[in-house]
PDB file of C-alpha atoms and ligand atoms in Angstrom:
ATOM      1  CA  MET A1399      91.075 -47.632   4.728  1.00 87.00           C
ATOM      2  CA  GLU A1400      92.057 -47.924   1.102  1.00 96.00           C
ATOM      3  CA  TYR A1401      95.632 -47.909  -0.167  1.00 98.00           C
ATOM      4  CA  HIS A1402      97.238 -48.089  -3.584  1.00 98.00           C
ATOM      5  CA  ILE A1403     100.915 -48.731  -4.245  1.00 98.00           C
ATOM      6  CA  TYR A1404     102.412 -47.202  -7.394  1.00 98.00           C
ATOM      7  CA  GLU A1405     105.533 -48.079  -9.318  1.00 97.00           C
ATOM      8  CA  ASN A1406     107.152 -44.712  -8.616  1.00 97.00           C
ATOM      9  CA  ALA A1407     106.756 -41.546  -6.575  1.00 97.00           C
ATOM     10  CA  ARG A1408     105.616 -39.402  -9.472  1.00 97.00           C
ATOM     11  CA  SER A1409     102.682 -41.714 -10.263  1.00 97.00           C
ATOM     12  CA  ALA A1410     101.583 -41.864  -6.615  1.00 98.00           C
ATOM     13  CA  CYS A1411     101.619 -38.055  -6.379  1.00 97.00           C
ATOM     14  CA  GLU A1412      99.902 -37.573  -9.725  1.00 97.00           C
ATOM     15  CA  ALA A1413      97.157 -39.968  -8.607  1.00 98.00           C
ATOM     16  CA  ALA A1414      96.448 -37.522  -5.767  1.00 98.00           C
ATOM     17  CA  GLY A1415      96.163 -34.790  -8.415  1.00 98.00           C
ATOM     18  CA  VAL A1416      93.596 -36.969 -10.241  1.00 98.00           C
ATOM     19  CA  LEU A1417      91.437 -37.226  -7.108  1.00 98.00           C
ATOM     20  CA  ILE A1418      91.549 -33.472  -6.490  1.00 98.00           C
ATOM     21  CA  ALA A1419      90.781 -32.727 -10.147  1.00 98.00           C
ATOM     22  CA  ALA A1420      87.824 -35.130  -9.973  1.00 98.00           C
ATOM     23  CA  GLN A1421      86.527 -33.296  -6.905  1.00 98.00           C
ATOM     24  CA  ILE A1422      86.821 -29.930  -8.697  1.00 98.00           C
ATOM     25  CA  THR A1423      85.087 -31.373 -11.766  1.00 98.00           C
ATOM     26  CA  ARG A1424      82.170 -32.734  -9.768  1.00 98.00           C
ATOM     27  CA  LYS A1425      81.752 -29.689  -7.534  1.00 98.00           C
ATOM     28  CA  GLY A1426      83.001 -26.389  -8.911  1.00 98.00           C
ATOM     29  CA  ASP A1427      82.785 -24.652  -5.537  1.00 98.00           C
ATOM     30  CA  SER A1428      84.678 -27.327  -3.598  1.00 98.00           C
ATOM     31  CA  ILE A1429      86.660 -26.585  -0.457  1.00 98.00           C
ATOM     32  CA  LEU A1430      90.154 -28.040  -0.828  1.00 98.00           C
ATOM     33  CA  GLY A1431      92.431 -28.792   2.118  1.00 98.00           C
ATOM     34  CA  LEU A1432      95.990 -28.368   0.835  1.00 98.00           C
ATOM     35  CA  ALA A1433      99.424 -29.441   2.019  1.00 98.00           C
ATOM     36  CA  THR A1434     103.005 -28.310   1.533  1.00 96.00           C
ATOM     37  CA  GLY A1435     106.187 -30.411   1.420  1.00 92.00           C
ATOM     38  CA  SER A1436     107.994 -32.101  -1.437  1.00 92.00           C
ATOM     39  CA  THR A1437     105.429 -34.877  -1.816  1.00 94.00           C
ATOM     40  CA  PRO A1438     102.475 -32.866  -3.196  1.00 96.00           C
ATOM     41  CA  ILE A1439     104.470 -30.930  -5.823  1.00 96.00           C
ATOM     42  CA  PRO A1440     103.697 -33.319  -8.730  1.00 96.00           C
ATOM     43  CA  ALA A1441      99.998 -33.225  -7.775  1.00 97.00           C
ATOM     44  CA  TYR A1442     100.052 -29.413  -8.052  1.00 98.00           C
ATOM     45  CA  GLU A1443     101.912 -29.630 -11.370  1.00 97.00           C
ATOM     46  CA  MET A1444      99.142 -31.850 -12.747  1.00 97.00           C
ATOM     47  CA  LEU A1445      96.427 -29.483 -11.495  1.00 98.00           C
ATOM     48  CA  VAL A1446      98.196 -26.527 -13.151  1.00 98.00           C
ATOM     49  CA  GLN A1447      98.465 -28.463 -16.438  1.00 98.00           C
ATOM     50  CA  TRP A1448      94.793 -29.399 -16.399  1.00 98.00           C
ATOM     51  CA  TYR A1449      93.874 -25.823 -15.556  1.00 98.00           C
ATOM     52  CA  ASN A1450      95.965 -24.562 -18.505  1.00 98.00           C
ATOM     53  CA  ARG A1451      94.212 -27.003 -20.806  1.00 98.00           C
ATOM     54  CA  GLY A1452      90.807 -25.844 -19.627  1.00 98.00           C
ATOM     55  CA  VAL A1453      89.956 -29.135 -17.915  1.00 98.00           C
ATOM     56  CA  ILE A1454      89.474 -27.684 -14.443  1.00 98.00           C
ATOM     57  CA  ASP A1455      88.583 -24.232 -13.179  1.00 98.00           C
ATOM     58  CA  PHE A1456      89.475 -22.726  -9.792  1.00 98.00           C
ATOM     59  CA  GLY A1457      87.195 -19.669 -10.130  1.00 98.00           C
ATOM     60  CA  ARG A1458      84.838 -20.797  -7.352  1.00 98.00           C
ATOM     61  CA  ILE A1459      87.245 -23.057  -5.417  1.00 98.00           C
ATOM     62  CA  ARG A1460      88.216 -22.178  -1.851  1.00 98.00           C
ATOM     63  CA  THR A1461      91.356 -23.534  -0.192  1.00 98.00           C
ATOM     64  CA  PHE A1462      92.505 -24.034   3.379  1.00 98.00           C
ATOM     65  CA  ASN A1463      96.099 -25.051   3.984  1.00 98.00           C
ATOM     66  CA  LEU A1464      97.082 -27.366   6.798  1.00 98.00           C
ATOM     67  CA  ASP A1465      99.797 -25.330   8.429  1.00 96.00           C
ATOM     68  CA  GLU A1466     102.301 -22.482   8.454  1.00 96.00           C
ATOM     69  CA  TYR A1467     105.411 -21.683  10.469  1.00 94.00           C
ATOM     70  CA  VAL A1468     105.054 -19.195  13.309  1.00 95.00           C
ATOM     71  CA  GLY A1469     107.206 -16.083  13.134  1.00 89.00           C
ATOM     72  CA  ILE A1470     108.089 -16.287   9.461  1.00 89.00           C
ATOM     73  CA  ASP A1471     107.086 -13.486   7.139  1.00 84.00           C
ATOM     74  CA  TYR A1472     104.722 -14.424   4.279  1.00 83.00           C
ATOM     75  CA  ALA A1473     107.179 -12.841   1.876  1.00 85.00           C
ATOM     76  CA  ASN A1474     109.894 -15.198   3.118  1.00 88.00           C
ATOM     77  CA  PRO A1475     110.416 -17.741   0.312  1.00 88.00           C
ATOM     78  CA  LEU A1476     110.512 -20.497   2.948  1.00 89.00           C
ATOM     79  CA  SER A1477     107.030 -19.709   4.267  1.00 93.00           C
ATOM     80  CA  TYR A1478     104.258 -22.088   3.297  1.00 95.00           C
ATOM     81  CA  HIS A1479     102.438 -19.100   1.794  1.00 95.00           C
ATOM     82  CA  ALA A1480     105.322 -18.637  -0.609  1.00 95.00           C
ATOM     83  CA  PHE A1481     105.460 -22.364  -1.354  1.00 95.00           C
ATOM     84  CA  MET A1482     101.782 -22.464  -2.269  1.00 97.00           C
ATOM     85  CA  ASN A1483     102.100 -19.316  -4.381  1.00 97.00           C
ATOM     86  CA  GLU A1484     104.994 -20.794  -6.295  1.00 96.00           C
ATOM     87  CA  HIS A1485     103.452 -24.203  -6.927  1.00 97.00           C
ATOM     88  CA  LEU A1486      99.758 -23.463  -7.309  1.00 98.00           C
ATOM     89  CA  PHE A1487      98.165 -20.170  -6.313  1.00 98.00           C
ATOM     90  CA  SER A1488     100.016 -17.929  -8.794  1.00 97.00           C
ATOM     91  CA  LYS A1489      99.408 -20.390 -11.642  1.00 98.00           C
ATOM     92  CA  VAL A1490      95.641 -20.900 -11.552  1.00 98.00           C
ATOM     93  CA  ASN A1491      92.589 -18.640 -11.299  1.00 98.00           C
ATOM     94  CA  LEU A1492      92.071 -18.994  -7.549  1.00 98.00           C
ATOM     95  CA  ARG A1493      90.700 -15.737  -6.151  1.00 98.00           C
ATOM     96  CA  PRO A1494      93.007 -14.330  -3.433  1.00 97.00           C
ATOM     97  CA  GLU A1495      90.083 -13.990  -1.025  1.00 97.00           C
ATOM     98  CA  ASN A1496      89.372 -17.713  -1.395  1.00 98.00           C
ATOM     99  CA  ILE A1497      92.865 -18.737  -0.249  1.00 98.00           C
ATOM    100  CA  HIS A1498      93.388 -19.433   3.457  1.00 97.00           C
ATOM    101  CA  LEU A1499      96.415 -20.446   5.512  1.00 97.00           C
ATOM    102  CA  PRO A1500      96.493 -20.481   9.286  1.00 96.00           C
ATOM    103  CA  SER A1501      98.404 -17.599  10.821  1.00 94.00           C
ATOM    104  CA  GLY A1502      99.236 -16.161  14.208  1.00 93.00           C
ATOM    105  CA  CYS A1503     100.406 -17.786  17.401  1.00 91.00           C
ATOM    106  CA  THR A1504      97.500 -17.757  19.847  1.00 93.00           C
ATOM    107  CA  ALA A1505      94.599 -20.067  20.666  1.00 95.00           C
ATOM    108  CA  ALA A1506      92.245 -17.359  19.331  1.00 96.00           C
ATOM    109  CA  ASP A1507      94.058 -17.452  15.962  1.00 96.00           C
ATOM    110  CA  GLY A1508      93.468 -21.207  15.806  1.00 97.00           C
ATOM    111  CA  GLU A1509      89.804 -20.819  16.708  1.00 97.00           C
ATOM    112  CA  ALA A1510      89.361 -18.167  14.009  1.00 97.00           C
ATOM    113  CA  TYR A1511      90.743 -20.590  11.414  1.00 98.00           C
ATOM    114  CA  ASP A1512      88.426 -23.385  12.593  1.00 97.00           C
ATOM    115  CA  ARG A1513      85.486 -20.987  12.315  1.00 98.00           C
ATOM    116  CA  ALA A1514      86.476 -19.974   8.795  1.00 98.00           C
ATOM    117  CA  ILE A1515      86.596 -23.636   7.719  1.00 98.00           C
ATOM    118  CA  HIS A1516      83.251 -24.314   9.344  1.00 97.00           C
ATOM    119  CA  GLU A1517      81.615 -21.232   7.809  1.00 97.00           C
ATOM    120  CA  ALA A1518      82.905 -22.245   4.379  1.00 97.00           C
ATOM    121  CA  GLY A1519      80.988 -25.522   4.774  1.00 97.00           C
ATOM    122  CA  GLY A1520      83.840 -27.866   5.731  1.00 98.00           C
ATOM    123  CA  ILE A1521      86.641 -29.382   3.685  1.00 98.00           C
ATOM    124  CA  ASP A1522      85.577 -31.641   0.805  1.00 98.00           C
ATOM    125  CA  ILE A1523      88.967 -33.205   0.142  1.00 98.00           C
ATOM    126  CA  GLN A1524      92.076 -32.934   2.309  1.00 98.00           C
ATOM    127  CA  LEU A1525      95.480 -33.635   0.809  1.00 98.00           C
ATOM    128  CA  LEU A1526      98.123 -34.873   3.265  1.00 98.00           C
ATOM    129  CA  GLY A1527     101.769 -35.829   3.319  1.00 97.00           C
ATOM    130  CA  ILE A1528     103.145 -37.771   6.262  1.00 97.00           C
ATOM    131  CA  GLY A1529     106.235 -37.254   8.385  1.00 93.00           C
ATOM    132  CA  ARG A1530     108.759 -40.021   9.084  1.00 93.00           C
ATOM    133  CA  ASN A1531     107.363 -40.016  12.632  1.00 92.00           C
ATOM    134  CA  GLY A1532     103.766 -40.370  11.404  1.00 96.00           C
ATOM    135  CA  HIS A1533     102.857 -36.701  11.782  1.00 94.00           C
ATOM    136  CA  ILE A1534     100.136 -35.179   9.613  1.00 96.00           C
ATOM    137  CA  GLY A1535     100.129 -31.421   9.218  1.00 95.00           C
ATOM    138  CA  PHE A1536     102.275 -30.472  12.196  1.00 93.00           C
ATOM    139  CA  ASN A1537     100.450 -32.872  14.503  1.00 94.00           C
ATOM    140  CA  GLU A1538     103.478 -34.486  16.056  1.00 90.00           C
ATOM    141  CA  PRO A1539     103.467 -37.730  18.081  1.00 93.00           C
ATOM    142  CA  ALA A1540     101.930 -36.927  21.468  1.00 93.00           C
ATOM    143  CA  ASP A1541     100.035 -38.384  24.409  1.00 96.00           C
ATOM    144  CA  SER A1542      96.665 -37.320  23.049  1.00 95.00           C
ATOM    145  CA  PHE A1543      95.087 -36.279  19.763  1.00 95.00           C
ATOM    146  CA  THR A1544      94.524 -32.566  19.175  1.00 91.00           C
ATOM    147  CA  TYR A1545      91.204 -31.226  17.992  1.00 92.00           C
ATOM    148  CA  GLY A1546      91.267 -27.814  16.352  1.00 97.00           C
ATOM    149  CA  THR A1547      93.882 -25.541  14.804  1.00 97.00           C
ATOM    150  CA  HIS A1548      96.620 -24.921  17.347  1.00 97.00           C
ATOM    151  CA  VAL A1549     100.184 -23.749  17.848  1.00 95.00           C
ATOM    152  CA  VAL A1550     102.740 -26.560  17.997  1.00 92.00           C
ATOM    153  CA  THR A1551     106.350 -26.858  18.995  1.00 91.00           C
ATOM    154  CA  LEU A1552     108.164 -28.848  16.342  1.00 89.00           C
ATOM    155  CA  THR A1553     109.999 -32.029  17.305  1.00 85.00           C
ATOM    156  CA  GLU A1554     113.730 -32.419  16.659  1.00 88.00           C
ATOM    157  CA  ASN A1555     112.834 -35.079  14.072  1.00 83.00           C
ATOM    158  CA  THR A1556     110.719 -32.602  12.082  1.00 83.00           C
ATOM    159  CA  ILE A1557     113.210 -29.735  12.458  1.00 90.00           C
ATOM    160  CA  GLU A1558     115.914 -32.003  11.089  1.00 89.00           C
ATOM    161  CA  ALA A1559     113.668 -33.185   8.203  1.00 84.00           C
ATOM    162  CA  ASN A1560     112.785 -29.579   7.280  1.00 87.00           C
ATOM    163  CA  ALA A1561     116.351 -28.269   7.634  1.00 89.00           C
ATOM    164  CA  ARG A1562     116.934 -29.207   3.989  1.00 87.00           C
ATOM    165  CA  PHE A1563     114.935 -26.129   2.955  1.00 85.00           C
ATOM    166  CA  PHE A1564     116.903 -23.766   5.243  1.00 87.00           C
ATOM    167  CA  LYS A1565     120.597 -22.868   5.463  1.00 88.00           C
ATOM    168  CA  SER A1566     120.848 -24.957   8.625  1.00 89.00           C
ATOM    169  CA  ALA A1567     118.668 -26.657  11.246  1.00 89.00           C
ATOM    170  CA  ASP A1568     119.210 -23.601  13.478  1.00 90.00           C
ATOM    171  CA  GLU A1569     117.170 -21.488  11.066  1.00 88.00           C
ATOM    172  CA  VAL A1570     114.106 -23.753  11.048  1.00 90.00           C
ATOM    173  CA  PRO A1571     111.313 -22.055  13.017  1.00 92.00           C
ATOM    174  CA  ARG A1572     110.595 -23.867  16.296  1.00 93.00           C
ATOM    175  CA  GLN A1573     106.844 -23.385  16.163  1.00 94.00           C
ATOM    176  CA  ALA A1574     104.061 -23.739  13.640  1.00 94.00           C
ATOM    177  CA  ILE A1575     100.298 -23.278  13.574  1.00 96.00           C
ATOM    178  CA  SER A1576      98.518 -26.351  12.296  1.00 97.00           C
ATOM    179  CA  MET A1577      95.080 -27.752  11.727  1.00 97.00           C
ATOM    180  CA  GLY A1578      94.389 -30.363  14.370  1.00 97.00           C
ATOM    181  CA  ILE A1579      93.533 -34.015  13.968  1.00 97.00           C
ATOM    182  CA  GLY A1580      89.874 -33.060  14.490  1.00 96.00           C
ATOM    183  CA  ASN A1581      89.977 -30.728  11.471  1.00 96.00           C
ATOM    184  CA  ILE A1582      91.548 -33.453   9.332  1.00 98.00           C
ATOM    185  CA  MET A1583      89.063 -36.099  10.484  1.00 98.00           C
ATOM    186  CA  ALA A1584      86.181 -33.715   9.709  1.00 98.00           C
ATOM    187  CA  ALA A1585      87.187 -33.494   6.021  1.00 98.00           C
ATOM    188  CA  LYS A1586      84.761 -35.443   3.854  1.00 98.00           C
ATOM    189  CA  CYS A1587      87.583 -37.267   2.115  1.00 98.00           C
ATOM    190  CA  VAL A1588      91.307 -37.544   2.931  1.00 98.00           C
ATOM    191  CA  VAL A1589      94.079 -38.349   0.449  1.00 98.00           C
ATOM    192  CA  LEU A1590      97.461 -39.121   2.009  1.00 98.00           C
ATOM    193  CA  VAL A1591     100.519 -39.446  -0.208  1.00 98.00           C
ATOM    194  CA  ALA A1592     103.759 -41.045   1.000  1.00 98.00           C
ATOM    195  CA  THR A1593     106.848 -41.688  -1.057  1.00 98.00           C
ATOM    196  CA  GLY A1594     110.354 -42.978  -0.375  1.00 97.00           C
ATOM    197  CA  ALA A1595     111.803 -45.618   1.937  1.00 98.00           C
ATOM    198  CA  ALA A1596     112.047 -43.186   4.866  1.00 96.00           C
ATOM    199  CA  LYS A1597     108.231 -43.168   5.057  1.00 98.00           C
ATOM    200  CA  ALA A1598     107.748 -46.969   4.939  1.00 98.00           C
ATOM    201  CA  GLU A1599     107.567 -47.476   8.685  1.00 98.00           C
ATOM    202  CA  ALA A1600     105.184 -44.554   9.189  1.00 98.00           C
ATOM    203  CA  VAL A1601     102.931 -45.893   6.410  1.00 98.00           C
ATOM    204  CA  PHE A1602     102.949 -49.384   7.886  1.00 98.00           C
ATOM    205  CA  LYS A1603     102.084 -48.127  11.375  1.00 98.00           C
ATOM    206  CA  THR A1604      99.378 -45.849   9.954  1.00 98.00           C
ATOM    207  CA  ILE A1605      97.609 -48.696   8.156  1.00 98.00           C
ATOM    208  CA  ARG A1606      98.414 -51.770  10.243  1.00 97.00           C
ATOM    209  CA  GLY A1607      99.411 -50.447  13.645  1.00 98.00           C
ATOM    210  CA  PRO A1608      97.270 -49.599  16.652  1.00 98.00           C
ATOM    211  CA  ILE A1609      95.424 -46.272  16.592  1.00 98.00           C
ATOM    212  CA  THR A1610      97.540 -44.086  18.832  1.00 98.00           C
ATOM    213  CA  PRO A1611      98.491 -40.392  19.140  1.00 97.00           C
ATOM    214  CA  LYS A1612     102.108 -41.652  19.101  1.00 97.00           C
ATOM    215  CA  VAL A1613     101.477 -42.188  15.356  1.00 98.00           C
ATOM    216  CA  PRO A1614      99.072 -39.338  14.593  1.00 97.00           C
ATOM    217  CA  ALA A1615      98.186 -40.614  11.094  1.00 98.00           C
ATOM    218  CA  SER A1616      96.929 -43.915  12.576  1.00 98.00           C
ATOM    219  CA  ILE A1617      93.648 -42.183  13.478  1.00 98.00           C
ATOM    220  CA  LEU A1618      92.876 -42.178   9.749  1.00 98.00           C
ATOM    221  CA  GLN A1619      91.933 -45.862  10.150  1.00 98.00           C
ATOM    222  CA  LEU A1620      88.679 -44.457  11.545  1.00 98.00           C
ATOM    223  CA  HIS A1621      88.054 -42.058   8.660  1.00 98.00           C
ATOM    224  CA  PRO A1622      85.148 -43.152   6.442  1.00 97.00           C
ATOM    225  CA  CYS A1623      86.842 -41.974   3.230  1.00 98.00           C
ATOM    226  CA  CYS A1624      90.618 -42.143   3.366  1.00 98.00           C
ATOM    227  CA  VAL A1625      92.831 -43.075   0.426  1.00 98.00           C
ATOM    228  CA  ILE A1626      96.555 -43.673   0.892  1.00 98.00           C
ATOM    229  CA  LEU A1627      98.774 -43.478  -2.178  1.00 98.00           C
ATOM    230  CA  THR A1628     102.373 -44.663  -1.978  1.00 98.00           C
ATOM    231  CA  ASP A1629     105.254 -45.564  -4.221  1.00 98.00           C
ATOM    232  CA  ARG A1630     106.871 -49.001  -3.942  1.00 98.00           C
ATOM    233  CA  GLU A1631     109.404 -47.866  -1.318  1.00 98.00           C
ATOM    234  CA  ALA A1632     106.918 -46.247   1.056  1.00 98.00           C
ATOM    235  CA  GLY A1633     104.541 -49.207   0.653  1.00 98.00           C
ATOM    236  CA  ALA A1634     107.290 -51.828   0.997  1.00 98.00           C
ATOM    237  CA  LEU A1635     106.303 -53.109   4.458  1.00 98.00           C
ATOM    238  CA  LEU A1636     102.650 -53.617   3.521  1.00 95.00           C
ATOM    239  CA  SER A1637     103.053 -56.623   1.248  1.00 81.00           C
TER     240      SER A1637
HETATM  241  P1  LIG B2433     107.487 -34.088   2.696  1.00 92.83           P
HETATM  242  O1  LIG B2433     106.769 -33.689   4.056  1.00 92.83           O
HETATM  243  O2  LIG B2433     106.393 -34.216   1.667  1.00 92.83           O
HETATM  244  O3  LIG B2433     108.393 -32.961   2.383  1.00 92.83           O
HETATM  245  O4  LIG B2433     108.186 -35.386   2.939  1.00 92.83           O
HETATM  246  C1  LIG B2433     105.640 -34.367   4.457  1.00 92.83           C
HETATM  247  C2  LIG B2433     105.300 -34.027   5.890  1.00 92.83           C
HETATM  248  O5  LIG B2433     106.224 -33.850   6.699  1.00 92.83           O
HETATM  249  O6  LIG B2433     104.115 -33.961   6.209  1.00 92.83           O
END
């Protein structure tokens, strides 16, 4: 497992943008695994800038997002669909039919998403944030690792962390549909970005702790191509 600690959050996030841009440059029909949250925003800003300057082209790129809330309309500005539209999809030449986010609330919906990823040829590069509790996507700490895309009940910790986007914690949806750990591990390369002191413990446990479903990201120790990018605060416990 490789990690790099940057002076500030912006640099750590932009470095993730560099890795995605490199993937697009090397393989114009790449399959990107994308993430929402505050952390990836600077990476998307860089990708949009490079697209505007003609450095990268999304014409043949396909994307699969990690997760979406259950029971929230796509038009709702707090949906992950809307987030991705605002920060990336509406600003580059991605074809609408090449954009995928999980949806629905049944096991069959999850299986359909897994099939779509598989039929596309698998994810070349998966971008990830990390929760304060070590979650990746909406794979919350649990007694076992999940495999495919599945419906999850959010933990209080995650509801509280996501309440900042809603009027109150009461409005945060209680369920989401998320790629599983198996989907993430099947990506050819994984790039995890973590910034801020609140993530330091999760980062430390991910890299140095035992591999356990209680810290879902710790499984990445077994991934053959995983790069972790942090700012000084999130990487503080590593040195
Ligand atoms: P954040 O979310 O980037 O908004 O901190 C990351 C996550 O919870 O996966």
